[in-house]
Amino acid sequence: MSWLDVIAHLLWMVITLLLWMMVRAQRRGPWDPRACPTQLKGKTAIVTGANSGIGKFIAMDFARRGARVILACRSVSRGAAAVKEIQAKTGNPDVHVRPVDLSSLDSVRDFTKKILKEESALHILVNNAAVLGLPRQITKDELDVSFATNHLGPFLLTNQLVDLMKRSAPARIVTVSSVYHKKGEVDFSHFHGENGTYELDRVYGHTKLHNIICTNEFARRLQGSDVTANSVHPGIVMTGILRHCPFGIRLFFSLIGQFYFKSAEEGAVSAIYCAVSEEAEGISGKYFDSNCSLVLPAPLARDTALAVKDFEICERLTSKL
């Protein structure tokens, strides 16, 4: 091997490293949570799915700001481990785990009943938990498990806590949706696992579209209450959400994700922005992208008549007869 070959190899290594660094830098948005001075002492926040990934970093940010933070998790053991980690890293002992399985309406009701009994106020609610890649499965509530977990469970949780938030105002509801909502369709038979295809992101996109539609309707109904409701896209994030997908898909996304996807900490930024920033104060019924910018969601997400119908159907499906 000649010296020219060595120099050429080194040059390619340097160029590759520089490109990698540029891509990494572009993943970070213009808003930095650590530069935000907002303090949350005396405030209470709930984050669903906060035992790992994006949810854990959202909860950690709130704890750093001095909030009382409740991690709403399906696994109490993993939630307890996250509580210990957050307490150790933030020095805030007022971090707790409460069990909730969003795919079960009874579990959601038990959770909200306990919250309403134990908590005198609620200032921030982040609906973060979601699943992707589950096969068709019908819950005991006769709902598709993906729709129950991603949309109807969070809808019921929000609807049952919204009066507490109104009494605690100013307060903010943040729903973690996804850019994949643009692939979503509205067919209310999907709620029951009917007329759907279970490709990687089809059902996920449907649920994320419903998230935005109903969040916008919450915002409309909350006008004048000083409680805001917004949806966010966290970015394409390296989290455990792909754990139900086939191994080949998980391997592929893991390999390219090292270069192009956001980390869970980076993916938490847009939700934190909506929950605590001064810039988002008073903004409601909007959709933010992963750079914390206001953008228009898909046309169906902006259909006000559809939002009223969607909300009413969700209320009927989640009501206890």
GROMACS .gro file of C-alpha atoms in nm:
model
  321
    1MET     CA    1   0.000   0.000   0.000
    2SER     CA    2   0.146   0.337  -0.104
    3TRP     CA    3   0.143   0.657   0.096
    4LEU     CA    4  -0.119   0.793  -0.143
    5ASP     CA    5  -0.347   0.499  -0.053
    6VAL     CA    6  -0.299   0.566   0.317
    7ILE     CA    7  -0.375   0.937   0.274
    8ALA     CA    8  -0.683   0.855   0.064
    9HIS     CA    9  -0.816   0.617   0.332
   10LEU     CA   10  -0.754   0.872   0.605
   11LEU     CA   11  -0.922   1.143   0.395
   12TRP     CA   12  -1.233   0.926   0.351
   13MET     CA   13  -1.237   0.855   0.724
   14VAL     CA   14  -1.220   1.227   0.802
   15ILE     CA   15  -1.494   1.310   0.548
   16THR     CA   16  -1.717   1.031   0.686
   17LEU     CA   17  -1.662   1.155   1.041
   18LEU     CA   18  -1.744   1.514   0.943
   19LEU     CA   19  -2.063   1.404   0.763
   20TRP     CA   20  -2.166   1.200   1.065
   21MET     CA   21  -2.107   1.499   1.293
   22MET     CA   22  -2.309   1.726   1.061
   23VAL     CA   23  -2.602   1.483   1.058
   24ARG     CA   24  -2.586   1.452   1.437
   25ALA     CA   25  -2.584   1.831   1.476
   26GLN     CA   26  -2.887   1.871   1.251
   27ARG     CA   27  -3.089   1.637   1.473
   28ARG     CA   28  -3.090   1.897   1.749
   29GLY     CA   29  -3.356   2.164   1.720
   30PRO     CA   30  -3.322   2.535   1.793
   31TRP     CA   31  -3.485   2.517   2.140
   32ASP     CA   32  -3.278   2.389   2.432
   33PRO     CA   33  -3.470   2.273   2.741
   34ARG     CA   34  -3.172   2.338   2.965
   35ALA     CA   35  -3.172   2.705   2.860
   36CYS     CA   36  -3.540   2.742   2.952
   37PRO     CA   37  -3.570   2.913   3.294
   38THR     CA   38  -3.922   2.787   3.375
   39GLN     CA   39  -3.952   2.639   3.724
   40LEU     CA   40  -4.229   2.400   3.828
   41LYS     CA   41  -4.207   2.407   4.207
   42GLY     CA   42  -4.554   2.359   4.349
   43LYS     CA   43  -4.675   2.212   4.019
   44THR     CA   44  -4.788   1.855   3.952
   45ALA     CA   45  -4.725   1.671   3.625
   46ILE     CA   46  -4.828   1.330   3.490
   47VAL     CA   47  -4.639   1.159   3.208
   48THR     CA   48  -4.767   0.833   3.062
   49GLY     CA   49  -4.519   0.570   2.948
   50ALA     CA   50  -4.245   0.738   3.149
   51ASN     CA   51  -4.043   0.435   3.255
   52SER     CA   52  -3.822   0.458   2.945
   53GLY     CA   53  -3.755   0.643   2.622
   54ILE     CA   54  -3.905   0.983   2.551
   55GLY     CA   55  -4.138   0.971   2.850
   56LYS     CA   56  -3.856   0.920   3.097
   57PHE     CA   57  -3.666   1.222   2.966
   58ILE     CA   58  -3.981   1.436   2.977
   59ALA     CA   59  -4.037   1.332   3.339
   60MET     CA   60  -3.671   1.398   3.421
   61ASP     CA   61  -3.695   1.751   3.282
   62PHE     CA   62  -4.003   1.825   3.492
   63ALA     CA   63  -3.829   1.684   3.801
   64ARG     CA   64  -3.527   1.908   3.739
   65ARG     CA   65  -3.763   2.204   3.743
   66GLY     CA   66  -3.894   2.101   4.084
   67ALA     CA   67  -4.232   1.953   3.989
   68ARG     CA   68  -4.414   1.673   4.163
   69VAL     CA   69  -4.394   1.413   3.887
   70ILE     CA   70  -4.614   1.106   3.850
   71LEU     CA   71  -4.497   0.836   3.611
   72ALA     CA   72  -4.802   0.654   3.474
   73CYS     CA   73  -4.665   0.315   3.370
   74ARG     CA   74  -4.795  -0.029   3.281
   75SER     CA   75  -4.496  -0.195   3.452
   76VAL     CA   76  -4.462  -0.085   3.813
   77SER     CA   77  -4.120  -0.247   3.847
   78ARG     CA   78  -3.974  -0.064   3.546
   79GLY     CA   79  -4.152   0.252   3.659
   80ALA     CA   80  -3.997   0.221   4.005
   81ALA     CA   81  -3.651   0.183   3.851
   82ALA     CA   82  -3.711   0.499   3.645
   83VAL     CA   83  -3.825   0.684   3.959
   84LYS     CA   84  -3.499   0.596   4.137
   85GLU     CA   85  -3.294   0.708   3.837
   86ILE     CA   86  -3.481   1.038   3.803
   87GLN     CA   87  -3.459   1.109   4.175
   88ALA     CA   88  -3.085   1.038   4.175
   89LYS     CA   89  -3.010   1.253   3.869
   90THR     CA   90  -3.231   1.549   3.962
   91GLY     CA   91  -3.217   1.549   4.341
   92ASN     CA   92  -3.597   1.572   4.345
   93PRO     CA   93  -3.754   1.315   4.580
   94ASP     CA   94  -4.111   1.404   4.475
   95VAL     CA   95  -4.123   1.158   4.184
   96HIS     CA   96  -4.365   0.865   4.195
   97VAL     CA   97  -4.498   0.577   3.987
   98ARG     CA   98  -4.865   0.486   3.949
   99PRO     CA   99  -4.982   0.179   3.754
  100VAL     CA  100  -5.202   0.213   3.447
  101ASP     CA  101  -5.259  -0.011   3.147
  102LEU     CA  102  -5.392   0.219   2.876
  103SER     CA  103  -5.530  -0.075   2.678
  104SER     CA  104  -5.778  -0.139   2.962
  105LEU     CA  105  -6.049   0.118   3.027
  106ASP     CA  106  -6.101  -0.021   3.379
  107SER     CA  107  -5.731   0.028   3.452
  108VAL     CA  108  -5.752   0.387   3.328
  109ARG     CA  109  -6.056   0.451   3.549
  110ASP     CA  110  -5.875   0.304   3.851
  111PHE     CA  111  -5.577   0.527   3.778
  112THR     CA  112  -5.777   0.848   3.742
  113LYS     CA  113  -5.987   0.765   4.049
  114LYS     CA  114  -5.668   0.737   4.254
  115ILE     CA  115  -5.526   1.058   4.110
  116LEU     CA  116  -5.845   1.250   4.185
  117LYS     CA  117  -5.839   1.116   4.541
  118GLU     CA  118  -5.470   1.182   4.609
  119GLU     CA  119  -5.388   1.494   4.408
  120SER     CA  120  -5.531   1.838   4.477
  121ALA     CA  121  -5.401   1.981   4.147
  122LEU     CA  122  -5.272   1.883   3.805
  123HIS     CA  123  -5.087   2.135   3.592
  124ILE     CA  124  -4.929   1.926   3.315
  125LEU     CA  125  -5.049   1.607   3.147
  126VAL     CA  126  -4.833   1.448   2.879
  127ASN     CA  127  -4.996   1.162   2.686
  128ASN     CA  128  -4.679   0.994   2.566
  129ALA     CA  129  -4.731   0.616   2.586
  130ALA     CA  130  -4.791   0.433   2.259
  131VAL     CA  131  -4.737   0.100   2.085
  132LEU     CA  132  -4.649   0.014   1.726
  133GLY     CA  133  -4.649  -0.311   1.533
  134LEU     CA  134  -4.898  -0.508   1.740
  135PRO     CA  135  -5.106  -0.765   1.550
  136ARG     CA  136  -5.484  -0.742   1.556
  137GLN     CA  137  -5.606  -0.817   1.905
  138ILE     CA  138  -5.939  -0.729   2.068
  139THR     CA  139  -5.944  -0.621   2.431
  140LYS     CA  140  -6.213  -0.711   2.686
  141ASP     CA  141  -6.366  -0.369   2.609
  142GLU     CA  142  -6.413  -0.494   2.249
  143LEU     CA  143  -6.157  -0.246   2.120
  144ASP     CA  144  -5.854  -0.297   1.901
  145VAL     CA  145  -5.553  -0.308   2.134
  146SER     CA  146  -5.353  -0.050   1.936
  147PHE     CA  147  -5.642   0.196   1.930
  148ALA     CA  148  -5.712   0.134   2.298
  149THR     CA  149  -5.350   0.192   2.398
  150ASN     CA  150  -5.267   0.481   2.167
  151HIS     CA  151  -5.593   0.671   2.159
  152LEU     CA  152  -5.901   0.562   2.353
  153GLY     CA  153  -5.715   0.493   2.679
  154PRO     CA  154  -5.536   0.832   2.670
  155PHE     CA  155  -5.862   0.999   2.565
  156LEU     CA  156  -6.043   0.858   2.869
  157LEU     CA  157  -5.755   0.946   3.099
  158THR     CA  158  -5.754   1.306   2.975
  159ASN     CA  159  -6.131   1.339   2.983
  160GLN     CA  160  -6.148   1.221   3.344
  161LEU     CA  161  -5.869   1.452   3.462
  162VAL     CA  162  -5.963   1.762   3.265
  163ASP     CA  163  -6.186   1.909   3.539
  164LEU     CA  164  -5.898   1.882   3.788
  165MET     CA  165  -5.678   2.063   3.537
  166LYS     CA  166  -5.937   2.338   3.496
  167ARG     CA  167  -5.938   2.388   3.873
  168SER     CA  168  -5.556   2.399   3.863
  169ALA     CA  169  -5.527   2.643   3.570
  170PRO     CA  170  -5.310   2.755   3.409
  171ALA     CA  171  -5.246   2.402   3.289
  172ARG     CA  172  -5.128   2.228   2.973
  173ILE     CA  173  -5.219   1.903   2.797
  174VAL     CA  174  -4.959   1.769   2.555
  175THR     CA  175  -5.026   1.471   2.330
  176VAL     CA  176  -4.733   1.301   2.159
  177SER     CA  177  -4.854   1.221   1.808
  178SER     CA  178  -4.641   1.155   1.501
  179VAL     CA  179  -4.578   1.274   1.146
  180TYR     CA  180  -4.716   0.932   1.051
  181HIS     CA  181  -5.062   1.074   1.122
  182LYS     CA  182  -5.045   1.196   0.762
  183LYS     CA  183  -5.078   0.833   0.652
  184GLY     CA  184  -5.377   0.788   0.880
  185GLU     CA  185  -5.739   0.745   0.784
  186VAL     CA  186  -6.060   0.793   0.980
  187ASP     CA  187  -6.280   0.486   0.986
  188PHE     CA  188  -6.453   0.440   1.319
  189SER     CA  189  -6.480   0.066   1.264
  190HIS     CA  190  -6.101   0.062   1.316
  191PHE     CA  191  -6.170   0.118   1.686
  192HIS     CA  192  -6.304  -0.237   1.699
  193GLY     CA  193  -6.031  -0.388   1.484
  194GLU     CA  194  -6.244  -0.399   1.169
  195ASN     CA  195  -6.158  -0.303   0.808
  196GLY     CA  196  -5.794  -0.243   0.896
  197THR     CA  197  -5.459  -0.361   0.761
  198TYR     CA  198  -5.184  -0.429   1.009
  199GLU     CA  199  -4.876  -0.323   0.820
  200LEU     CA  200  -4.593  -0.162   1.016
  201ASP     CA  201  -4.727   0.190   1.041
  202ARG     CA  202  -5.083   0.185   0.903
  203VAL     CA  203  -5.272   0.134   1.229
  204TYR     CA  204  -5.018   0.348   1.413
  205GLY     CA  205  -5.083   0.631   1.167
  206HIS     CA  206  -5.458   0.597   1.217
  207THR     CA  207  -5.424   0.623   1.596
  208LYS     CA  208  -5.192   0.922   1.574
  209LEU     CA  209  -5.438   1.103   1.346
  210HIS     CA  210  -5.715   1.049   1.600
  211ASN     CA  211  -5.481   1.184   1.870
  212ILE     CA  212  -5.456   1.518   1.693
  213ILE     CA  213  -5.825   1.535   1.603
  214CYS     CA  214  -5.942   1.482   1.961
  215THR     CA  215  -5.669   1.701   2.111
  216ASN     CA  216  -5.791   1.984   1.891
  217GLU     CA  217  -6.147   1.924   2.010
  218PHE     CA  218  -6.027   1.926   2.372
  219ALA     CA  219  -5.868   2.263   2.295
  220ARG     CA  220  -6.192   2.397   2.150
  221ARG     CA  221  -6.394   2.282   2.451
  222LEU     CA  222  -6.137   2.427   2.690
  223GLN     CA  223  -6.144   2.778   2.544
  224GLY     CA  224  -6.154   3.036   2.822
  225SER     CA  225  -6.044   2.788   3.091
  226ASP     CA  226  -5.669   2.868   3.076
  227VAL     CA  227  -5.602   2.502   2.997
  228THR     CA  228  -5.429   2.444   2.663
  229ALA     CA  229  -5.412   2.126   2.457
  230ASN     CA  230  -5.158   2.068   2.179
  231SER     CA  231  -5.008   1.781   1.981
  232VAL     CA  232  -4.643   1.728   1.893
  233HIS     CA  233  -4.430   1.520   1.660
  234PRO     CA  234  -4.119   1.411   1.853
  235GLY     CA  235  -3.917   1.325   1.542
  236ILE     CA  236  -3.801   0.984   1.425
  237VAL     CA  237  -3.662   0.857   1.751
  238MET     CA  238  -3.453   0.562   1.864
  239THR     CA  239  -3.676   0.414   2.136
  240GLY     CA  240  -3.821   0.077   2.228
  241ILE     CA  241  -4.144   0.142   2.037
  242LEU     CA  242  -4.031  -0.101   1.763
  243ARG     CA  243  -4.003  -0.392   2.009
  244HIS     CA  244  -4.316  -0.559   1.866
  245CYS     CA  245  -4.192  -0.537   1.507
  246PRO     CA  246  -4.010  -0.820   1.321
  247PHE     CA  247  -3.639  -0.859   1.394
  248GLY     CA  248  -3.530  -0.756   1.044
  249ILE     CA  249  -3.716  -0.426   1.068
  250ARG     CA  250  -3.573  -0.359   1.415
  251LEU     CA  251  -3.220  -0.436   1.293
  252PHE     CA  252  -3.255  -0.211   0.987
  253PHE     CA  253  -3.388   0.084   1.184
  254SER     CA  254  -3.126   0.032   1.454
  255LEU     CA  255  -2.843   0.050   1.200
  256ILE     CA  256  -2.959   0.360   1.014
  257GLY     CA  257  -3.095   0.516   1.331
  258GLN     CA  258  -2.745   0.563   1.471
  259PHE     CA  259  -2.689   0.823   1.200
  260TYR     CA  260  -3.026   0.978   1.125
  261PHE     CA  261  -3.267   0.928   1.414
  262LYS     CA  262  -3.300   1.137   1.727
  263SER     CA  263  -3.209   0.994   2.065
  264ALA     CA  264  -3.489   0.959   2.320
  265GLU     CA  265  -3.357   1.269   2.498
  266GLU     CA  266  -3.367   1.468   2.173
  267GLY     CA  267  -3.712   1.331   2.096
  268ALA     CA  268  -3.847   1.460   2.428
  269VAL     CA  269  -3.773   1.823   2.342
  270SER     CA  270  -4.088   1.917   2.149
  271ALA     CA  271  -4.317   1.780   2.422
  272ILE     CA  272  -4.117   1.963   2.691
  273TYR     CA  273  -4.139   2.281   2.484
  274CYS     CA  274  -4.519   2.262   2.471
  275ALA     CA  275  -4.542   2.178   2.841
  276VAL     CA  276  -4.314   2.442   2.996
  277SER     CA  277  -4.189   2.708   2.755
  278GLU     CA  278  -4.299   3.070   2.773
  279GLU     CA  279  -4.321   3.070   2.394
  280ALA     CA  280  -4.601   2.809   2.401
  281GLU     CA  281  -4.802   2.986   2.672
  282GLY     CA  282  -5.161   3.045   2.563
  283ILE     CA  283  -5.125   2.846   2.240
  284SER     CA  284  -5.389   2.576   2.205
  285GLY     CA  285  -5.527   2.341   1.944
  286LYS     CA  286  -5.203   2.339   1.746
  287TYR     CA  287  -4.953   2.086   1.615
  288PHE     CA  288  -4.577   2.127   1.665
  289ASP     CA  289  -4.302   1.950   1.474
  290SER     CA  290  -3.985   1.803   1.623
  291ASN     CA  291  -3.811   2.142   1.601
  292CYS     CA  292  -4.081   2.303   1.818
  293SER     CA  293  -4.225   2.491   1.520
  294LEU     CA  294  -4.595   2.535   1.452
  295VAL     CA  295  -4.690   2.341   1.140
  296LEU     CA  296  -5.017   2.239   0.980
  297PRO     CA  297  -5.121   1.878   1.037
  298ALA     CA  298  -5.303   1.673   0.773
  299PRO     CA  299  -5.632   1.819   0.645
  300LEU     CA  300  -5.841   1.558   0.829
  301ALA     CA  301  -5.683   1.673   1.156
  302ARG     CA  302  -5.816   2.023   1.087
  303ASP     CA  303  -6.174   1.920   1.012
  304THR     CA  304  -6.377   2.070   1.299
  305ALA     CA  305  -6.699   1.881   1.218
  306LEU     CA  306  -6.504   1.554   1.214
  307ALA     CA  307  -6.345   1.647   1.547
  308VAL     CA  308  -6.683   1.689   1.714
  309LYS     CA  309  -6.800   1.352   1.579
  310ASP     CA  310  -6.474   1.177   1.676
  311PHE     CA  311  -6.485   1.320   2.028
  312GLU     CA  312  -6.848   1.216   2.080
  313ILE     CA  313  -6.780   0.862   1.957
  314CYS     CA  314  -6.477   0.835   2.187
  315GLU     CA  315  -6.685   0.957   2.479
  316ARG     CA  316  -6.951   0.698   2.407
  317LEU     CA  317  -6.701   0.412   2.370
  318THR     CA  318  -6.519   0.501   2.692
  319SER     CA  319  -6.824   0.573   2.906
  320LYS     CA  320  -6.911   0.317   3.171
  321LEU     CA  321  -7.270   0.213   3.110
   0.00000   0.00000   0.00000
